[in-house]
Short mmCIF file of C-alpha atoms and ligand atoms in Angstrom, two decimals:
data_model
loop_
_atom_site.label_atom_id
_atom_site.label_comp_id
_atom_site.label_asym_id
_atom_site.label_seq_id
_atom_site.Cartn_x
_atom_site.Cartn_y
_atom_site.Cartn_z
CA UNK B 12 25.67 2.53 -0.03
CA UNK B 13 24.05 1.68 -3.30
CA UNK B 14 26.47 -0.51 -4.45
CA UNK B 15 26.30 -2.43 -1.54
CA UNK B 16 22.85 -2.68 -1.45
CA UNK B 17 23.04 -4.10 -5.06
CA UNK B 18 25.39 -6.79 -4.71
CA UNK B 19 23.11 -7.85 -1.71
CA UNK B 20 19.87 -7.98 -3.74
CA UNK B 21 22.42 -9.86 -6.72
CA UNK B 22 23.82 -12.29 -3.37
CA UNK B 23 20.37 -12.96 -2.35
CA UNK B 24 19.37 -14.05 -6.02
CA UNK B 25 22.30 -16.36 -6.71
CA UNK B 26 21.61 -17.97 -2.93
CA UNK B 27 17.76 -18.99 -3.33
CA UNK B 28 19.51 -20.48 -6.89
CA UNK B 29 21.71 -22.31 -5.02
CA UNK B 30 19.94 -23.32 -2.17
CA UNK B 31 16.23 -23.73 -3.31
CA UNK B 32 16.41 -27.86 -3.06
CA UNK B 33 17.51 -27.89 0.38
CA UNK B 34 14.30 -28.16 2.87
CA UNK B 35 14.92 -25.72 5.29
CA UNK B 36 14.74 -22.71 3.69
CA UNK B 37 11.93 -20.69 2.45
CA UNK B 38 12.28 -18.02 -0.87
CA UNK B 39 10.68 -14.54 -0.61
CA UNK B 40 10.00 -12.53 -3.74
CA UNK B 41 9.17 -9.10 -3.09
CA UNK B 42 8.53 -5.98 -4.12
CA UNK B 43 9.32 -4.42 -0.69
CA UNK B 44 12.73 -3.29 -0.05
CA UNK B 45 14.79 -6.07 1.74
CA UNK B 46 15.44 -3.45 5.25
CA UNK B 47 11.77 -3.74 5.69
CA UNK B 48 12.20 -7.18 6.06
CA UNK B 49 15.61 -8.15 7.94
CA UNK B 50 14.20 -7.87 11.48
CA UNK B 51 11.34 -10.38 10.51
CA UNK B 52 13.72 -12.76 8.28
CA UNK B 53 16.23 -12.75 11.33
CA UNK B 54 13.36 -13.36 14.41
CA UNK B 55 12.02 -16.02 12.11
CA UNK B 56 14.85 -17.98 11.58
CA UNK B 57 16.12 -18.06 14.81
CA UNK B 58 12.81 -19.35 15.93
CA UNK B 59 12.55 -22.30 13.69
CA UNK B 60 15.89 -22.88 12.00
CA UNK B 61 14.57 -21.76 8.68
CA UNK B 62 17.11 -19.71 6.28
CA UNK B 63 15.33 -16.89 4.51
CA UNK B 64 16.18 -15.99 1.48
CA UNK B 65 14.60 -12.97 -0.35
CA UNK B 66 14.74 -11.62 -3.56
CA UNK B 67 14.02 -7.95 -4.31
CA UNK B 68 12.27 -7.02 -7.11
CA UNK B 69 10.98 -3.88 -8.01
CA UNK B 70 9.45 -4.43 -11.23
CA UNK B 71 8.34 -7.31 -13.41
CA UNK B 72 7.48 -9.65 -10.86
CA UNK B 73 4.20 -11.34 -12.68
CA UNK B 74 6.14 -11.91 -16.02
CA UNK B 75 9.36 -13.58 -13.96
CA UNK B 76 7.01 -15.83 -12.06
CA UNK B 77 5.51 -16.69 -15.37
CA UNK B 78 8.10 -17.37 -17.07
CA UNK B 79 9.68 -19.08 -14.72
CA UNK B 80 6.75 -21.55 -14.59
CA UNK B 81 6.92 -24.98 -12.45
CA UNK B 82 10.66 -24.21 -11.70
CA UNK B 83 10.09 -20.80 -10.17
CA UNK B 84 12.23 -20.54 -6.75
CA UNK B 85 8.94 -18.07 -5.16
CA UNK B 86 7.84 -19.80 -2.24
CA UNK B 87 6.41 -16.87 -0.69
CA UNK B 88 5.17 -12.98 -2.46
CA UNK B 89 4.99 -10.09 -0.12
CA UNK B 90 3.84 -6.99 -1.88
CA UNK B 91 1.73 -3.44 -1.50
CA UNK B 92 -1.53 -2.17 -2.98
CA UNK B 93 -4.41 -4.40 -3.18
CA UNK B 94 -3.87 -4.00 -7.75
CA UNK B 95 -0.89 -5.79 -7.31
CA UNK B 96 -2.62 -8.59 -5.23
CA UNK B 97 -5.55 -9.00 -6.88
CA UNK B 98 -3.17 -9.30 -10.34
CA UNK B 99 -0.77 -11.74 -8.81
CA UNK B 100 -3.85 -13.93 -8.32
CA UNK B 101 -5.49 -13.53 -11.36
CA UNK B 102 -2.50 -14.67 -13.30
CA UNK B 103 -2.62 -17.51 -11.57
CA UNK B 104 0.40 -17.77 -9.76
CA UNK B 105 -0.71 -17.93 -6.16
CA UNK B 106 -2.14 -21.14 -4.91
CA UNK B 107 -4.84 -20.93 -1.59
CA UNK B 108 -3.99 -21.54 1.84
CA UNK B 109 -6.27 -22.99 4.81
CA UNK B 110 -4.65 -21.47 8.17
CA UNK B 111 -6.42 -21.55 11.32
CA UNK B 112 -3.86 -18.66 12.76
CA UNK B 113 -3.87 -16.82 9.41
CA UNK B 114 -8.10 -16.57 9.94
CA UNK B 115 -7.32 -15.70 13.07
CA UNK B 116 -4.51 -13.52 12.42
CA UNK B 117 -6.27 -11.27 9.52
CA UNK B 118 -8.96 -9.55 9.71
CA UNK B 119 -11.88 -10.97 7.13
CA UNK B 120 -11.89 -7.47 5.56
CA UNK B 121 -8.02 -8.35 4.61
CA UNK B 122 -7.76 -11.28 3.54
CA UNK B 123 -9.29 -12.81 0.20
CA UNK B 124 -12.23 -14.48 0.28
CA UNK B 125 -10.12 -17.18 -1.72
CA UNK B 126 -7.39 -17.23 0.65
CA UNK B 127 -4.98 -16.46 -1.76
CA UNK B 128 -3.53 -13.61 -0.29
CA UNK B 129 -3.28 -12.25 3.59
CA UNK B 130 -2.66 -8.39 4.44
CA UNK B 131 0.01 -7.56 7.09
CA UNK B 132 -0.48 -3.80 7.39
CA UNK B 133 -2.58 -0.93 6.47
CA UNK B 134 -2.15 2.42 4.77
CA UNK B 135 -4.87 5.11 4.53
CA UNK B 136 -5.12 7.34 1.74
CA UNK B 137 -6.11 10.73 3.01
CA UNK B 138 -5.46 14.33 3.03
CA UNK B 139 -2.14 16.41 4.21
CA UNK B 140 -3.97 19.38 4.56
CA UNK B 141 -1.95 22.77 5.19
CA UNK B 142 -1.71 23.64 8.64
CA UNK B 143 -2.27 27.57 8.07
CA UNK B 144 -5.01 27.41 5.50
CA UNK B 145 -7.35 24.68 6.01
CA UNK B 146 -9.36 25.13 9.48
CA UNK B 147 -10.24 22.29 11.53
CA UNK B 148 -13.07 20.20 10.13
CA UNK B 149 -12.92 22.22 6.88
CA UNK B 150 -12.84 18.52 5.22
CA UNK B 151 -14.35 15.65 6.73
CA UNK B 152 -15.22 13.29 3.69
CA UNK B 153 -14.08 12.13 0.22
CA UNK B 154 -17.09 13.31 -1.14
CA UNK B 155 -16.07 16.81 0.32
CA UNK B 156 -13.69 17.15 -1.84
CA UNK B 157 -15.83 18.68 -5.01
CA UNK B 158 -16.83 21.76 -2.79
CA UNK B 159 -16.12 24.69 -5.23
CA UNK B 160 -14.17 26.34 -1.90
CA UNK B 161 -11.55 23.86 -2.76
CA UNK B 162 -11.45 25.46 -6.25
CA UNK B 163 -7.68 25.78 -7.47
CA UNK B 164 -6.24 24.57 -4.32
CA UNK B 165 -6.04 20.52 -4.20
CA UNK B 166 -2.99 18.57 -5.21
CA UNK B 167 -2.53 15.34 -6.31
CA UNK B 168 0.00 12.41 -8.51
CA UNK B 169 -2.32 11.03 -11.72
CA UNK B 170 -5.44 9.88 -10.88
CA UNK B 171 -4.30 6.59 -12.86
CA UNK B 172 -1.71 5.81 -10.37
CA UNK B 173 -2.95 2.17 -8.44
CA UNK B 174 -3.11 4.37 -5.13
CA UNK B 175 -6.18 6.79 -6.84
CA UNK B 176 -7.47 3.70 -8.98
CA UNK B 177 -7.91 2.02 -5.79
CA UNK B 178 -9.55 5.11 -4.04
CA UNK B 179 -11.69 5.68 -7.11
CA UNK B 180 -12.67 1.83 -7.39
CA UNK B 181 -13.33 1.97 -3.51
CA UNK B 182 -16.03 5.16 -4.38
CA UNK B 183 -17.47 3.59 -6.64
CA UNK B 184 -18.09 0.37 -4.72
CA UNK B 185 -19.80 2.30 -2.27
CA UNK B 186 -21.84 5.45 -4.48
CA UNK B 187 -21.63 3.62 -8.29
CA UNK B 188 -19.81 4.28 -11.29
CA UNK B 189 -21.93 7.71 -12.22
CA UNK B 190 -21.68 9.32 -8.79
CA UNK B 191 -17.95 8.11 -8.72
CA UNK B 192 -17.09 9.98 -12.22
CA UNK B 193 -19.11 12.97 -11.04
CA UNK B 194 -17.47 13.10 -7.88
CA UNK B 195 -13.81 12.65 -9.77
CA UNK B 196 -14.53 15.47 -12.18
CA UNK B 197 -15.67 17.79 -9.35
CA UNK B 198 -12.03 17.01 -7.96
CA UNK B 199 -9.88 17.93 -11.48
CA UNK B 200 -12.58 20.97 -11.52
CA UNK B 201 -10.99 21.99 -8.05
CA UNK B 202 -7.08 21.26 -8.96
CA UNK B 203 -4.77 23.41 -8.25
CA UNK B 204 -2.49 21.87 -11.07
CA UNK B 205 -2.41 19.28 -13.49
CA UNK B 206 -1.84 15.89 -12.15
CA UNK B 207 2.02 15.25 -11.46
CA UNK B 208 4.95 13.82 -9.29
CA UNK B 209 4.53 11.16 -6.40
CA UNK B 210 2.45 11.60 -3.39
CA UNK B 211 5.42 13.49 -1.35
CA UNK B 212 5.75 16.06 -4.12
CA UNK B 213 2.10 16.88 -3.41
CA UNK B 214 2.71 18.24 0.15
CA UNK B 215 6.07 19.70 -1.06
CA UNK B 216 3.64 21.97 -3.41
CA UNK B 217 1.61 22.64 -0.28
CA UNK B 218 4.82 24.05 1.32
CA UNK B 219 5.61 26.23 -1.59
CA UNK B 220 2.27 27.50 -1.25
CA UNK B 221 0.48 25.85 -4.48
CA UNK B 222 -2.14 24.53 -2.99
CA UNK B 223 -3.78 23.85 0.47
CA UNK B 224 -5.13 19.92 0.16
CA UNK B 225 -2.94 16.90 -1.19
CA UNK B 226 -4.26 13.53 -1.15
CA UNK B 227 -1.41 11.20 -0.32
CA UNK B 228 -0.92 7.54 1.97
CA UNK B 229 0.07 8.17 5.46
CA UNK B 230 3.49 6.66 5.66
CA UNK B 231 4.51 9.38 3.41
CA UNK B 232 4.36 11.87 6.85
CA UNK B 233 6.93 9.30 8.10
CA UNK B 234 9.08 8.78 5.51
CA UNK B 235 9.38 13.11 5.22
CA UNK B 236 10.14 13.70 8.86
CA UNK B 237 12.84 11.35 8.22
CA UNK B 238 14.23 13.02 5.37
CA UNK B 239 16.21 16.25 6.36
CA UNK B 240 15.29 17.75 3.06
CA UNK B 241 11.87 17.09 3.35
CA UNK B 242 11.09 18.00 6.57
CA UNK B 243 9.81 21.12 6.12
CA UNK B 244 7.27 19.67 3.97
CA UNK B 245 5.67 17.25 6.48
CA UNK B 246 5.65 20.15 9.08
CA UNK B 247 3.94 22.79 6.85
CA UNK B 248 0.91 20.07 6.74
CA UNK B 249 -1.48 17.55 8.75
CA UNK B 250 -2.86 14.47 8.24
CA UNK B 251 -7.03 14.66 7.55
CA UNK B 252 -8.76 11.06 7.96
CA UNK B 253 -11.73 11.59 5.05
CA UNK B 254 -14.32 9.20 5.28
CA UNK B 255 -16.66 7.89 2.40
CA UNK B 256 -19.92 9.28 3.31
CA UNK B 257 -21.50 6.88 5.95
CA UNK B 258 -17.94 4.46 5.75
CA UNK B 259 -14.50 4.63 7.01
CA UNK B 260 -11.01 6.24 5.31
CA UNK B 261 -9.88 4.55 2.41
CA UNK B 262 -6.92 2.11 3.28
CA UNK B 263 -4.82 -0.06 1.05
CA UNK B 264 -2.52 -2.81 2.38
CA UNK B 265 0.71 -4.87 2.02
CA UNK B 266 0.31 -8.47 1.61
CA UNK B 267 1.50 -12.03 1.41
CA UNK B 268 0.53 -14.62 -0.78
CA UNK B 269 2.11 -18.37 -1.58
CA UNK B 270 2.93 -18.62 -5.03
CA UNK B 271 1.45 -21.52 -6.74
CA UNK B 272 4.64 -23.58 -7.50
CA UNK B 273 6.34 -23.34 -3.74
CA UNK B 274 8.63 -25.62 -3.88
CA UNK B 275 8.69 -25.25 -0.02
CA UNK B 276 5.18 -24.93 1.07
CA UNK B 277 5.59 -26.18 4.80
CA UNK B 278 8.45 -23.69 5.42
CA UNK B 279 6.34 -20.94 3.17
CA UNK B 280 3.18 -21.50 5.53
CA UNK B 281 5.18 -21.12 8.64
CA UNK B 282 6.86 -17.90 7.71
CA UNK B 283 2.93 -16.62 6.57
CA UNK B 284 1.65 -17.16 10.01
CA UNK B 285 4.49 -15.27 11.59
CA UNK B 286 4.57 -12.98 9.54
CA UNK B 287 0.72 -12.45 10.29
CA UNK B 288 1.48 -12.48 13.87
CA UNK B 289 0.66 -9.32 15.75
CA UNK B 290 3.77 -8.80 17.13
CA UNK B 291 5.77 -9.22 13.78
CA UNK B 292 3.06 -7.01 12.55
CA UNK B 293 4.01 -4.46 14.50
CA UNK B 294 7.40 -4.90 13.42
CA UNK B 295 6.92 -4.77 9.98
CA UNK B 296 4.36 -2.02 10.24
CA UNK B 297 6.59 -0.33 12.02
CA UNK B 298 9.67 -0.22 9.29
CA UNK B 299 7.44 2.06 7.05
CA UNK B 300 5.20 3.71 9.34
CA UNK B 301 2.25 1.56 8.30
CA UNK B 302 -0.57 0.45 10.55
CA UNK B 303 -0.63 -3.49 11.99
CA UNK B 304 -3.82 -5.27 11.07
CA UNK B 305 -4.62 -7.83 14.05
CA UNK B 306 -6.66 -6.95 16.52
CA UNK B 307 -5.22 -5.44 19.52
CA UNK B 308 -1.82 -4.50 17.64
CA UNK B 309 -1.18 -0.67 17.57
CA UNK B 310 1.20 1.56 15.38
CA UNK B 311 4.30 3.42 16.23
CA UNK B 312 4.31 6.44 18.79
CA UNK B 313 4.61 8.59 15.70
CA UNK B 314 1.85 7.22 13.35
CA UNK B 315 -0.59 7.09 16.37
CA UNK B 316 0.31 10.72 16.96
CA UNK B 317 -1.13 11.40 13.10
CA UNK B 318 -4.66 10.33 15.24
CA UNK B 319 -7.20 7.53 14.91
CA UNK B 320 -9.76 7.15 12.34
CA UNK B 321 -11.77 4.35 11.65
CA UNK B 322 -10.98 2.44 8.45
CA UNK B 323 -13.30 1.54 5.59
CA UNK B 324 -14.88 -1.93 6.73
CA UNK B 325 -15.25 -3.01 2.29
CA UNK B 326 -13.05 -6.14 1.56
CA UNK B 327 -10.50 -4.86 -0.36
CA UNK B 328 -11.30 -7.62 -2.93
CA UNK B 329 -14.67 -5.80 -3.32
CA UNK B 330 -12.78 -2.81 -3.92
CA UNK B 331 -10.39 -4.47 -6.60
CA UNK B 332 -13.42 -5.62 -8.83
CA UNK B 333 -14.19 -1.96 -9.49
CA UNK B 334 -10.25 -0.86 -10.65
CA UNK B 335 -10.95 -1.73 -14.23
CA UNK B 336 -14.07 0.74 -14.11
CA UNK B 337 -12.25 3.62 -12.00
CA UNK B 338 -9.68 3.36 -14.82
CA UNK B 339 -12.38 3.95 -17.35
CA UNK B 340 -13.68 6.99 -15.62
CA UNK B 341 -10.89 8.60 -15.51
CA UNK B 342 -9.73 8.44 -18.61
CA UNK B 343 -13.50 9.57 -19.54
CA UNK B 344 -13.40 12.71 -17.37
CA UNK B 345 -9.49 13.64 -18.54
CA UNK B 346 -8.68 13.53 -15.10
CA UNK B 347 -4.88 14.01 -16.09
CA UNK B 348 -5.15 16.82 -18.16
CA UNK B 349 -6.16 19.88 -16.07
FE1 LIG P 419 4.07 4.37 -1.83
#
């Protein structure tokens, strides 16, 4: 299985080398895993005749656009987490687009300003909370959080991971940096453990009986009850929507932007609007039990069974202005070393 998989991400690099001058075809770089993709890639092409060709790439992806310059193959970037968005843009490697159907597509609150980059799902960052001891509306806000009843029983990965700079950056767009580093050291003061693992391994500690409150991203529920030996894990919880005080949960996205050198920009902006589309929205959400983003799309059975919550309504460009500040923070309060 994993060979396989690697001589198709090593087939897919050699083809957009070999095929980049030809007109019809459009190059994907991304950062999300190529499955994700191949029901989109597939309905797109047979709908306009353009060959996809993408090209996975887990790490590194600023310095290989760079470097690559004026001859870089990227027609298209599709990534996660607002960080890697906003840093794709500010090295300058994205160029904007003016789309009547991506405007209407997006939602203003995911797109840039700049039109640089377009979301095509959501992800909220919330709580698993355990089922047997956290009550029902024991925890209805971030700010919640600090209550010393939480004292040595939340969970969570480093607090510099992009998912809880993002969170942070988001509280302090709405409450300011001092309230933001308060509220962050009232959290570490209320850990269970120091800082460690992924998100899953944060509910997996909930199941051992570490702690009662992880904060994690949704799709993580999904991705467990898929997993036979994580199961358990995602059963022994449930998903809390916090809300910033007087705001929605915090959500993060995954995105598309068209890199700056495209050496097939007609064939890049076509696959952006579908890709945008609700219904390949839906798709795509769908493949990593994310939320679609255009108005009247909805999620899977099984995410919408998680329940609704209303998202944060800050542009997440808003939110990516703060990062370099949340990062400050919490190095300031120690937040990694309980
Ligand atoms: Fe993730």
């Amino acid at each position: 299985m994993f060979s396989l998989k690697s001589f198709c991400q090593i087939s897919a690099l050699a083809l957009i080398t070999a095929t980049s001058a030809q007109a019809e075809d459009v190059n994907i770089y991304s950062y999300r895993q190529p499955d994700l993709l191949k029901p989109l890639t597939d309905a797109f092409t047979a709908q306009t005749g353009i060959n996809v060709n993408v090209a996975y790439i887990d790490k590194g992806l600023i310095e290989r656009m760079k470097a690559e310059g004026r001859r870089s193959p990227a027609d298209v970037v599709l990534t996660v987490d607002i960080a890697l968005l906003a840093a794709i843009v500010d090295a300058d490697l994205t160029q904007a687009v003016a789309s009547d159907t991506l405007a209407k597509n997006v939602p203003a609150q995911y797109r840039d300003p700049d039109n640089h980059w377009f979301g095509l799902s959501n992800r909220a960052r919330i709580a698993y909370a355990s089922k047997e001891r956290v009550a029902d509306g024991e925890l209805t806000t971030y700010e919640d959080l600090v209550d010393p009843k939480w004292r040595g029983r939340i969970c969570t990965r480093s607090g510099k991971h992009d998912y809880n700079i993002a969170l942070t950056a988001a509280m302090i767009a709405h409450s300011g940096e001092a309230a933001a580093k308060e509220w962050l050291a009232g959290i570490k003061e209320n850990l269970a453990r120091k800082p460690q693992g992924n998100d899953r391994a944060q509910v997996k500690a909930i199941w051992a009986g570490e702690c009662d409150i992880a904060i994690g991203n949704t799709y993580y529920m999904g991705q467990m009850l898929s997993d036979p030996e994580q199961k358990d894990w995602a059963e022994s919880v449930r998903i809390i929507f916090p809300e910033f005080d007087g705001h929605g949960s915090h959500v993060n996205i995954s995105g598309v932007a068209l890199a700056k050198h495209a050496p097939n920009p007609e064939a890049a902006l076509k696959l952006m609007e579908f890709l945008t589309s609700p219904a390949a929205q839906e798709i795509y959400a769908r493949a990593n039990f994310e939320y679609p983003i255009a108005e009247g799309t909805k999620p899977s059975d099984l995410v919408a069974s998680w329940g609704s919550f209303r998202a944060d309504e800050i542009n997440l460009m808003e939110v990516a202005k703060h990062r370099a500040a949340a990062l400050r923070i919490t190095e300031e309060v120690d937040f990694d070393n309980k």
